Amino acid sequence: VIEVATADTYDVLVLGGGVAGCVLADGLSADPSRRVALVEAGPDYGPGLDGWPADALDARKLPRSDVWEYGGQPAAIRGRVIGGSSAINGCWHTWGSAGDFAEWAARGGARWSMESLEPHRRRAAEAMRLRSVPDDELSPWGSASLEAAARLGFPETADMSGAGSDRCAGRPPLNAVGDLRWNAAFAYLDPARPRPNLSILSGTTVDRLVIEGSSATSVEVVTTTGRRNLRANRYVLTAGTYGTPCILLRSGVGPPGELRAVGVRPLVELPGVGRNLADHPGLTLALAPTPALNAALLDRERGHGFYNSQVALKTGSSRCDPGSWDLHLLPTAGFALFGSLPPGEYEVGITAFLMKPRSRGHVVLRSIDPEAPPQIEPCSLTDAGGHDLEVLREGLELARELAASEPLRRWARPARFSYSEAWARERVGSYWHPVGTCAMGPDGDPDAVADGRGRLHGVDNVVIADASLIPSIPRANTQLPVLALAHAVAELLAGE
Ligand SMILES: Cc1cc2nc3c(=O)[nH]c(=O)nc-3n(C[C@H](O)[C@H](O)[C@H](O)COP(=O)(O)OP(=O)(O)OC[C@H]3O[C@@H](n4cnc5c(N)ncnc54)[C@H](O)[C@@H]3O)c2cc1C
């Protein structure tokens, strides 16, 4: 068949304009002979800063405009805008352990080892302009947290995004230029926008891939003017951990019973689509700030560098492998995460996050409407042995020790609460790091959705290149690992 080039025909369609999508669009359009289109459901505010809403640019807050609410679950919020979740997130970067990436390599080959990923990590860190919080931007709470950590035997490390040690405190690098959230669209897309071979189709929701035989022949999208089909030789899925499996399920790729239940004809049986959802669950010890802390924070708010989270502690619980870590502790002080507080009042607390959870959740379609939120079940703290609950309980104990130490007691007092399993299950929150719903793994493995190059099993010309491809959650904030993964897949595709 000779493909006739029309306005809607490309060499590659990158489906989802978030963190990974921006990397892929840039990497693939670098070859001027390759026609690339980046398709995004949300708006495109670029190039430059002028068109962007102020809240998306302010790295000190978590914006709530341009998000997928996914049924109102706070843990399921995702960016819906060119730049994706990097336009609404906490701007923090850390990196996993060699063991985390060895798990990826066991599923997808040596290209996923820590050593092989290192050049991609470095490129991403440079493009995202990562920098650590300097002394003059540390809030009194940030400084006191470092002091308290040191007293508890957590030395400050200079590089939280490097492999680091297993028991340390530090200031994770931020993608903030001054107070500006330097999102993936600024980092990757703005330099690529002038290329005539790159199109950006914003306000365009991907419904489904049209699969005929063993290939995708087009993608059906919805815009304000109706439905249409876009064609390409290759389709790269970068709609994120919730978006990518939903596109595949609507396309007839997934567990057959589940597809039939919502009226989708099963075309490719892949039981792993939407399964294996992993996230970092967290429990917060709420603290009551002293008037002196509120006053000091108000003073910072009027200046700049006012990030809620400036400091993290990394440590291993009693169940962790020696030399590694399975907990992050975040002493935070700043704007309320949900809702708002009167001017001059701030939310203060210490959250323990479980960085190597065993529980797994799932994403299931409720309807074939691409705007209908799927059912997202994180299933936090549900692992059979109770490992996750126990590690988080230890993390919370450590949070209490930290809060009780003199440098922090000066600024805030623990709010009344007594720990119980019921309390933990009711209050468990998320670090917003979902991964794994279209995991890589060898052909023939029933849980694997794509191979180690991101190629969808059972369909020739579809590649997955976002957080959903990650087979096991790294003990790190996920943006940097996703950026590195996207660089790796872009390099593989560019070389083909
Ligand atoms: C509130 C919040 C705070 C976070 N804080 C941090 C942090 O401080 N540090 C860190 O490392 N990580 C953080 N993360 C996680 C980080 O942002 C993600 O790991 C990363 O963005 C994943 O990249 P992605 O490309 O897979 O998905 P995304 O960046 O979410 O991009 C997916 C894109 O696909 C689009 N899309 C989805 N479905 C469709 C469709 N059907 N049609 C068209 N387009 C579609 C979306 O609109 C979005 O633009 C945070 C996330 C959130 C939500």
Coordinates of C-alpha atoms and ligand atoms in Angstrom, one line a residue:
V1 CA 0.0 0.0 0.0
I2 CA 1.4 3.4 -0.9
E3 CA 0.6 5.9 1.8
V4 CA -0.6 9.2 0.3
A5 CA 0.7 12.1 2.4
T6 CA -2.1 14.3 3.6
A7 CA -2.2 16.9 6.4
D8 CA -3.2 14.2 8.8
T9 CA -0.4 11.7 7.8
Y10 CA 2.9 11.5 9.7
D11 CA 5.8 9.3 10.1
V12 CA 5.3 9.2 13.9
L13 CA 2.4 10.2 16.0
V14 CA 3.4 10.8 19.7
L15 CA 0.2 10.4 21.7
G16 CA 0.3 12.5 24.9
G17 CA 2.3 15.7 25.3
G18 CA 3.5 15.3 28.9
V19 CA 7.0 14.6 30.3
A20 CA 7.8 11.7 28.0
G21 CA 5.9 13.1 25.0
C22 CA 8.0 16.3 25.0
V23 CA 11.2 14.2 25.0
L24 CA 10.0 12.0 22.2
A25 CA 8.7 14.9 20.1
D26 CA 12.0 16.6 20.4
G27 CA 14.2 13.5 19.9
L28 CA 12.3 12.2 16.9
S29 CA 11.8 15.5 15.1
A30 CA 15.6 16.3 15.2
D31 CA 15.8 14.4 11.9
P32 CA 14.2 16.9 9.4
S33 CA 13.1 14.1 7.1
R34 CA 10.8 12.6 9.8
R35 CA 7.3 14.1 10.1
V36 CA 6.2 14.1 13.7
A37 CA 3.0 15.2 15.4
L38 CA 2.6 15.5 19.1
V39 CA -1.0 15.0 20.2
E40 CA -2.3 16.3 23.5
A41 CA -5.7 16.5 25.1
G42 CA -5.0 19.7 27.0
P43 CA -4.0 23.2 25.9
D44 CA -0.7 24.4 24.5
Y45 CA 0.5 27.6 26.1
G46 CA 3.9 27.8 24.5
P47 CA 6.3 28.9 23.2
G48 CA 7.9 31.0 25.9
L49 CA 6.3 32.1 29.1
D50 CA 3.9 34.8 28.0
G51 CA 0.8 32.6 27.3
W52 CA 1.1 30.4 30.4
P53 CA -1.2 30.7 33.4
A54 CA 0.6 32.2 36.4
D55 CA 0.0 29.1 38.6
A56 CA 1.7 26.8 36.2
L57 CA 4.8 28.9 36.2
D58 CA 5.0 29.3 40.0
A59 CA 7.2 26.4 41.2
R60 CA 6.3 27.2 44.8
K61 CA 2.7 25.8 44.5
L62 CA 1.0 22.8 43.1
P63 CA -1.4 24.2 40.5
R64 CA -4.8 22.7 40.0
S65 CA -5.8 24.2 36.6
D66 CA -5.3 22.0 33.5
V67 CA -5.6 18.7 35.3
W68 CA -7.3 15.4 34.8
E69 CA -9.2 14.9 38.0
Y70 CA -9.9 11.3 37.2
G71 CA -13.0 11.0 39.3
G72 CA -12.0 13.4 42.0
Q73 CA -9.4 11.1 43.6
P74 CA -6.6 13.5 44.9
A75 CA -4.0 10.8 44.3
A76 CA -5.0 10.5 40.7
I77 CA -4.5 14.1 39.6
R78 CA -2.4 14.4 36.4
G79 CA -1.4 17.3 34.2
R80 CA -3.6 17.9 31.1
V81 CA -1.6 20.3 29.2
I82 CA 1.4 20.4 26.9
G83 CA 4.2 19.6 29.4
G84 CA 1.9 17.2 31.2
S85 CA 2.4 16.6 34.9
S86 CA 5.7 18.5 34.8
A87 CA 3.6 21.6 34.5
I88 CA 1.8 20.9 37.8
N89 CA 4.2 18.9 39.9
G90 CA 6.5 19.4 42.9
C91 CA 9.6 19.9 40.8
W92 CA 11.7 17.5 42.9
H93 CA 14.3 15.0 41.5
T94 CA 15.9 12.0 43.0
W95 CA 17.2 8.8 41.5
G96 CA 16.8 5.1 42.2
S97 CA 19.3 2.5 43.4
A98 CA 21.3 0.2 41.2
G99 CA 19.0 -2.6 42.4
D100 CA 15.9 -0.7 41.0
F101 CA 17.3 -0.5 37.5
A102 CA 18.6 -4.1 37.7
E103 CA 14.9 -5.0 38.1
W104 CA 14.1 -3.1 34.9
A105 CA 17.1 -4.8 33.1
A106 CA 15.8 -8.2 34.2
R107 CA 12.5 -7.4 32.4
G108 CA 13.8 -5.4 29.4
G109 CA 17.5 -6.0 28.8
A110 CA 20.8 -4.4 29.7
R111 CA 19.8 -1.0 28.3
W112 CA 17.9 -0.4 31.5
S113 CA 20.7 -0.9 34.0
M114 CA 21.8 2.1 36.1
E115 CA 25.0 2.3 34.1
S116 CA 23.3 2.3 30.7
L117 CA 20.7 4.9 31.9
E118 CA 23.4 7.3 33.3
P119 CA 23.9 9.3 30.1
H120 CA 20.1 9.8 29.7
R121 CA 19.8 10.8 33.3
R122 CA 22.6 13.4 32.8
R123 CA 21.0 14.8 29.7
A124 CA 17.6 15.1 31.4
A125 CA 19.1 16.8 34.5
E126 CA 20.7 19.4 32.2
A127 CA 17.7 20.0 30.0
M128 CA 15.4 20.4 33.1
R129 CA 18.0 22.8 34.6
L130 CA 18.1 21.0 37.9
R131 CA 19.5 23.0 40.8
S132 CA 19.6 22.4 44.6
V133 CA 18.0 24.9 47.0
P134 CA 20.8 27.2 48.1
D135 CA 21.2 28.3 51.7
D136 CA 19.6 31.7 51.2
E137 CA 16.4 30.0 49.9
L138 CA 16.1 27.5 52.8
S139 CA 13.1 28.4 55.0
P140 CA 13.6 28.3 58.8
W141 CA 11.7 25.0 58.7
G142 CA 14.1 23.7 56.0
S143 CA 17.2 24.6 58.0
A144 CA 15.7 23.2 61.2
S145 CA 14.9 20.0 59.4
L146 CA 18.5 19.5 58.2
E147 CA 19.7 20.3 61.7
A148 CA 17.2 17.8 63.2
A149 CA 18.2 15.2 60.7
A150 CA 21.9 15.6 61.5
R151 CA 21.2 15.1 65.2
L152 CA 19.4 11.8 64.4
G153 CA 22.4 10.6 62.3
F154 CA 21.4 11.6 58.8
P155 CA 24.4 13.5 57.3
E156 CA 23.6 16.0 54.6
T157 CA 24.5 14.8 51.1
A158 CA 25.3 17.2 48.3
D159 CA 23.5 15.2 45.6
M160 CA 20.1 13.7 46.3
S161 CA 19.5 12.9 42.7
G162 CA 22.7 10.8 42.5
A163 CA 22.6 7.2 43.8
G164 CA 23.6 8.6 47.2
S165 CA 23.9 6.8 50.4
D166 CA 21.2 4.8 52.2
R167 CA 20.9 7.1 55.3
C168 CA 21.2 10.7 54.5
A169 CA 19.4 14.0 54.3
G170 CA 19.5 16.6 51.5
R171 CA 17.9 19.1 49.3
P172 CA 16.6 17.3 46.2
P173 CA 17.4 19.2 43.0
L174 CA 14.5 21.3 41.6
N175 CA 13.6 22.1 38.0
A176 CA 13.0 25.7 39.1
V177 CA 14.7 28.6 37.5
G178 CA 14.3 31.1 40.3
D179 CA 10.7 30.5 41.2
L180 CA 9.8 29.5 37.6
R181 CA 8.6 25.9 37.2
W182 CA 10.9 24.8 34.2
N183 CA 8.5 22.2 32.8
A184 CA 9.3 19.6 30.1
A185 CA 7.7 21.8 27.4
F186 CA 10.2 24.6 28.0
A187 CA 13.0 22.1 28.3
Y188 CA 12.3 20.0 25.2
L189 CA 9.6 21.4 23.0
D190 CA 10.5 25.1 22.8
P191 CA 13.8 24.4 21.1
A192 CA 12.0 22.0 18.7
R193 CA 9.0 24.1 17.9
P194 CA 10.5 26.0 14.9
R195 CA 11.1 22.7 13.1
P196 CA 8.7 22.5 10.1
N197 CA 8.5 18.7 10.4
L198 CA 7.0 19.0 13.9
S199 CA 3.3 19.6 14.4
I200 CA 1.7 20.1 17.8
L201 CA -2.0 19.1 18.0
S202 CA -3.3 20.4 21.3
G203 CA -6.9 20.1 22.4
T204 CA -7.0 16.7 20.8
T205 CA -8.0 13.7 22.9
V206 CA -6.9 10.3 21.7
D207 CA -9.8 7.9 21.8
R208 CA -8.3 4.7 20.3
L209 CA -5.9 3.1 17.9
V210 CA -7.6 1.5 14.9
I211 CA -5.9 -2.0 14.7
E212 CA -6.2 -4.1 11.6
G213 CA -4.5 -7.5 11.7
S214 CA -1.2 -6.9 13.5
S215 CA -0.8 -3.2 12.8
A216 CA -2.3 0.1 13.9
T217 CA -3.6 1.8 10.8
S218 CA -4.8 5.1 12.3
V219 CA -5.7 6.8 15.6
E220 CA -9.1 8.1 16.2
V221 CA -9.1 11.5 18.0
V222 CA -11.7 13.9 19.4
T223 CA -11.4 17.7 19.0
T224 CA -13.9 20.5 19.5
T225 CA -14.8 20.1 15.9
G226 CA -15.6 16.4 16.1
R227 CA -13.9 13.1 15.5
R228 CA -11.2 12.4 12.9
N229 CA -8.5 9.9 12.2
L230 CA -4.8 10.6 12.1
R231 CA -2.4 8.3 10.3
A232 CA 1.3 7.4 10.8
N233 CA 3.7 4.7 10.2
R234 CA 4.4 4.5 13.9
Y235 CA 2.4 5.4 17.1
V236 CA 4.2 6.2 20.3
L237 CA 2.0 6.1 23.4
T238 CA 3.0 8.7 26.0
A239 CA -0.3 9.4 27.7
G240 CA 1.0 8.4 31.1
T241 CA 0.3 5.7 33.7
Y242 CA -3.5 6.3 33.6
G243 CA -3.9 7.6 30.0
T244 CA -1.8 5.0 28.1
P245 CA -3.6 1.8 29.3
C246 CA -7.0 3.5 28.7
I247 CA -6.1 4.2 25.1
L248 CA -5.0 0.5 24.7
L249 CA -8.1 -0.8 26.4
R250 CA -10.4 1.3 24.2
S251 CA -8.5 -0.1 21.2
G252 CA -9.3 -3.6 22.1
V253 CA -5.9 -4.5 23.6
G254 CA -6.0 -5.9 27.1
P255 CA -7.8 -8.6 29.2
P256 CA -10.6 -9.9 27.0
G257 CA -13.2 -10.2 29.8
E258 CA -12.7 -6.7 31.0
L259 CA -12.9 -5.3 27.4
R260 CA -16.2 -7.2 26.7
A261 CA -17.6 -5.8 30.0
V262 CA -17.5 -2.3 28.6
G263 CA -18.5 -3.3 25.1
V264 CA -15.0 -3.3 23.4
R265 CA -14.2 -6.1 21.0
P266 CA -11.0 -7.8 22.1
L267 CA -8.4 -7.7 19.4
V268 CA -5.1 -8.4 21.2
E269 CA -5.1 -10.4 24.4
L270 CA -2.7 -8.7 26.8
P271 CA -3.9 -9.3 30.4
G272 CA -1.2 -6.9 31.8
V273 CA -2.8 -3.7 30.4
G274 CA -3.9 -1.6 33.3
R275 CA -2.4 -4.1 35.9
N276 CA 0.7 -3.8 38.0
L277 CA -0.1 -0.2 39.1
A278 CA 2.5 0.9 41.7
D279 CA 2.8 4.1 43.6
H280 CA 4.6 5.5 46.6
P281 CA 2.1 5.7 49.5
G282 CA 2.6 8.1 52.3
L283 CA 1.4 9.0 55.8
T284 CA 1.6 12.5 57.3
L285 CA 2.3 13.5 60.8
A286 CA 0.5 16.8 61.0
L287 CA 2.1 19.5 63.1
A288 CA 0.8 22.8 64.5
P289 CA 3.1 25.7 63.6
T290 CA 4.1 28.2 66.3
P291 CA 3.2 31.8 65.6
A292 CA 6.9 32.4 65.1
L293 CA 7.0 29.8 62.3
N294 CA 3.9 31.3 60.6
A295 CA 5.5 34.7 60.8
A296 CA 8.8 33.5 59.4
L297 CA 7.0 31.7 56.6
L298 CA 4.9 34.7 55.7
D299 CA 8.1 36.6 55.4
R300 CA 9.5 34.0 53.0
E301 CA 6.3 34.0 51.0
R302 CA 6.8 37.7 50.3
G303 CA 10.3 37.0 49.2
H304 CA 11.0 34.0 46.9
G305 CA 12.3 30.4 47.0
F306 CA 9.3 29.4 49.1
Y307 CA 8.9 25.7 48.3
N308 CA 6.8 23.6 50.6
S309 CA 9.3 20.8 50.4
Q310 CA 13.0 21.7 50.5
V311 CA 14.5 18.8 52.4
A312 CA 14.2 15.0 52.3
L313 CA 15.6 12.2 54.4
K314 CA 16.4 8.8 52.9
T315 CA 16.6 5.7 55.1
G316 CA 16.0 2.0 55.2
S317 CA 13.4 0.4 57.5
S318 CA 14.2 -2.7 59.5
R319 CA 12.8 -4.7 56.5
C320 CA 15.0 -3.0 53.9
D321 CA 18.1 -4.7 52.2
P322 CA 21.3 -3.4 53.8
G323 CA 22.9 -0.5 51.9
S324 CA 19.6 0.6 50.3
W325 CA 16.6 2.6 51.4
D326 CA 12.8 2.2 51.4
L327 CA 11.6 5.4 53.0
H328 CA 11.6 9.1 52.2
L329 CA 10.7 11.5 55.0
L330 CA 9.6 15.0 53.9
P331 CA 9.4 17.7 56.5
T332 CA 7.1 20.3 54.8
A333 CA 5.9 23.8 55.6
G334 CA 4.0 26.0 53.3
F335 CA 0.8 26.4 51.3
A336 CA -2.0 23.9 52.0
L337 CA -1.8 21.0 49.6
F338 CA -5.6 20.7 49.3
G339 CA -7.9 23.7 50.0
S340 CA -6.6 26.9 51.4
L341 CA -5.7 28.5 54.7
P342 CA -6.2 32.1 55.9
P343 CA -3.3 34.4 54.9
G344 CA -0.3 34.1 57.2
E345 CA -1.2 30.5 58.2
Y346 CA 0.6 27.5 56.8
E347 CA 0.4 23.7 56.7
V348 CA 3.2 22.0 58.5
G349 CA 4.0 18.3 58.7
I350 CA 6.4 15.4 58.2
T351 CA 5.3 12.8 55.6
A352 CA 6.8 9.3 55.5
F353 CA 6.7 7.8 52.0
L354 CA 7.2 4.1 51.3
M355 CA 9.6 3.9 48.3
K356 CA 9.6 0.2 47.6
P357 CA 5.9 -0.9 48.0
R358 CA 4.8 -4.5 47.3
S359 CA 1.1 -3.7 46.9
R360 CA -0.1 -3.5 43.3
G361 CA -3.3 -1.8 42.0
H362 CA -5.0 -1.5 38.6
V363 CA -6.7 0.8 36.1
V364 CA -10.0 -0.4 34.5
L365 CA -12.3 1.3 32.0
R366 CA -15.7 2.2 33.3
S367 CA -16.9 3.3 29.8
I368 CA -15.6 3.7 26.3
D369 CA -16.0 7.5 26.5
P370 CA -12.4 8.9 26.4
E371 CA -13.5 11.7 28.7
A372 CA -15.0 9.4 31.3
P373 CA -12.6 8.8 34.3
P374 CA -11.4 5.2 34.5
Q375 CA -11.6 3.3 37.8
I376 CA -8.2 3.8 39.4
E377 CA -7.5 1.5 42.3
P378 CA -4.1 2.1 43.9
C379 CA -4.7 -0.7 46.4
S380 CA -2.1 0.8 48.7
L381 CA -1.2 -1.2 51.8
T382 CA -2.9 -4.3 50.5
D383 CA 0.1 -6.7 50.1
A384 CA -0.5 -10.1 51.6
G385 CA 2.3 -10.0 54.2
G386 CA 1.4 -6.5 55.5
H387 CA 5.0 -5.4 54.6
D388 CA 3.9 -2.0 53.2
L389 CA 1.9 -1.1 56.3
E390 CA 4.7 -2.1 58.6
V391 CA 7.4 -0.1 56.8
L392 CA 5.2 3.0 56.7
R393 CA 4.5 2.6 60.4
E394 CA 8.2 2.6 61.0
G395 CA 8.5 5.7 58.8
L396 CA 5.9 7.5 60.9
E397 CA 7.7 6.6 64.1
L398 CA 10.8 8.2 62.6
A399 CA 8.7 11.3 61.7
R400 CA 7.7 11.5 65.3
E401 CA 11.3 11.3 66.5
L402 CA 12.3 14.0 64.0
A403 CA 9.4 16.2 65.1
A404 CA 10.3 15.7 68.8
S405 CA 13.9 16.8 68.2
E406 CA 14.9 20.2 69.6
P407 CA 15.5 22.0 66.3
L408 CA 11.9 21.2 65.0
R409 CA 10.1 21.4 68.4
R410 CA 11.1 25.1 68.4
W411 CA 8.8 25.7 65.4
A412 CA 5.9 23.2 65.6
R413 CA 4.1 20.8 67.8
P414 CA 2.6 17.5 66.9
A415 CA -1.2 17.6 66.5
R416 CA -3.1 15.1 68.6
F417 CA -3.3 11.6 67.1
S418 CA -2.8 8.0 68.0
Y419 CA -1.6 5.5 65.5
S420 CA -3.8 2.6 64.5
E421 CA -4.1 0.5 61.4
A422 CA -7.5 1.9 60.7
W423 CA -6.1 5.4 60.9
A424 CA -3.3 4.5 58.5
R425 CA -5.6 2.9 55.9
E426 CA -8.0 5.9 56.0
R427 CA -5.2 8.5 55.7
V428 CA -2.8 6.9 53.3
G429 CA -1.9 9.3 50.5
S430 CA 0.3 9.3 47.5
Y431 CA 3.6 10.9 46.3
W432 CA 1.8 11.1 42.9
H433 CA 4.3 8.6 41.4
P434 CA 2.1 6.0 39.6
V435 CA 3.9 3.7 37.2
G436 CA 3.7 0.2 35.7
T437 CA 0.3 -0.2 34.0
C438 CA 1.8 -1.2 30.6
A439 CA 5.0 -2.8 31.9
M440 CA 7.8 -4.1 29.8
G441 CA 8.7 -7.7 29.9
P442 CA 9.6 -10.6 27.6
D443 CA 7.2 -11.9 24.9
G444 CA 5.2 -14.8 26.3
D445 CA 5.2 -13.4 29.9
P446 CA 1.4 -12.9 30.5
D447 CA 2.1 -9.7 32.6
A448 CA 4.3 -8.0 29.9
V449 CA 2.6 -5.4 27.7
A450 CA 5.7 -4.3 25.7
D451 CA 9.2 -5.6 25.1
G452 CA 12.4 -4.0 26.3
R453 CA 12.4 -1.5 23.4
G454 CA 8.9 -0.4 24.4
R455 CA 7.3 -2.2 21.4
L456 CA 3.7 -3.3 22.2
H457 CA 3.4 -7.1 22.1
G458 CA 1.2 -8.3 19.3
V459 CA 1.0 -5.1 17.3
D460 CA 3.9 -4.1 15.0
N461 CA 4.0 -0.4 15.0
V462 CA 3.0 0.8 18.5
V463 CA 5.6 1.8 21.1
I464 CA 5.1 2.7 24.7
A465 CA 7.5 5.3 26.1
D466 CA 6.1 6.8 29.4
A467 CA 5.8 6.0 33.1
S468 CA 3.4 3.1 32.3
L469 CA 6.3 1.1 30.8
I470 CA 8.2 1.0 34.0
P471 CA 8.1 -2.6 35.3
S472 CA 8.9 -2.0 39.0
I473 CA 8.7 1.3 40.8
P474 CA 12.1 2.9 41.6
R475 CA 12.8 4.2 45.1
A476 CA 12.9 7.7 43.6
N477 CA 10.6 10.6 42.6
T478 CA 9.6 9.4 39.1
Q479 CA 10.0 12.4 36.8
L480 CA 13.8 11.9 36.3
P481 CA 13.4 8.1 35.7
V482 CA 10.6 8.8 33.2
L483 CA 12.7 11.5 31.5
A484 CA 15.6 9.0 31.2
L485 CA 13.4 6.2 30.0
A486 CA 11.9 8.5 27.3
H487 CA 15.4 9.6 26.2
A488 CA 16.3 5.9 25.9
V489 CA 13.3 5.0 23.8
A490 CA 13.7 8.1 21.6
E491 CA 17.3 7.1 20.9
L492 CA 16.2 3.5 20.0
L493 CA 13.5 4.8 17.6
A494 CA 15.7 7.5 16.1
G495 CA 18.3 4.8 15.3
E496 CA 15.8 2.5 13.5
Ligands
LIG1 C1 0.7 16.7 41.7 C2 1.9 15.9 41.2 C3 3.2 16.1 41.8 C4 4.3 15.4 41.4 N1 5.5 15.7 42.0 C5 6.6 15.2 41.5 C6 7.9 15.6 41.9 O1 8.0 16.6 42.7 N2 9.0 15.0 41.4 C7 8.9 13.9 40.5 O2 9.9 13.4 40.1 N3 7.7 13.5 40.0 C8 6.6 14.2 40.5 N4 5.4 13.8 40.0 C9 5.3 12.7 39.0 C10 5.8 13.1 37.6 O3 5.1 14.3 37.2 C11 5.4 11.9 36.6 O4 6.2 10.8 37.0 C12 5.7 12.2 35.2 O5 5.0 13.4 34.8 C13 5.2 11.1 34.3 O6 5.4 11.4 33.0 P1 4.5 10.8 31.8 O7 5.0 11.4 30.5 O8 4.4 9.4 32.0 O9 3.0 11.4 32.1 P2 2.5 12.9 32.1 O10 3.6 13.9 32.4 O11 1.3 12.9 33.1 O12 1.9 13.1 30.7 C14 0.9 12.5 30.1 C15 0.2 13.4 29.1 O13 -0.7 12.7 28.2 C16 -1.9 13.4 28.1 N5 -3.0 12.5 27.8 C17 -3.5 11.6 28.7 N6 -4.5 10.9 28.1 C18 -4.6 11.4 26.8 C19 -5.5 11.2 25.7 N7 -6.4 10.2 25.8 N8 -5.4 11.9 24.6 C20 -4.4 12.9 24.5 N9 -3.6 13.2 25.5 C21 -3.7 12.5 26.7 C22 -2.0 14.2 29.4 O14 -2.9 15.3 29.2 C23 -0.6 14.5 29.7 O15 -0.2 15.8 29.1 C24 4.2 14.5 40.4 C25 3.0 14.2 39.7 C26 1.9 14.9 40.1 C27 0.6 14.7 39.4

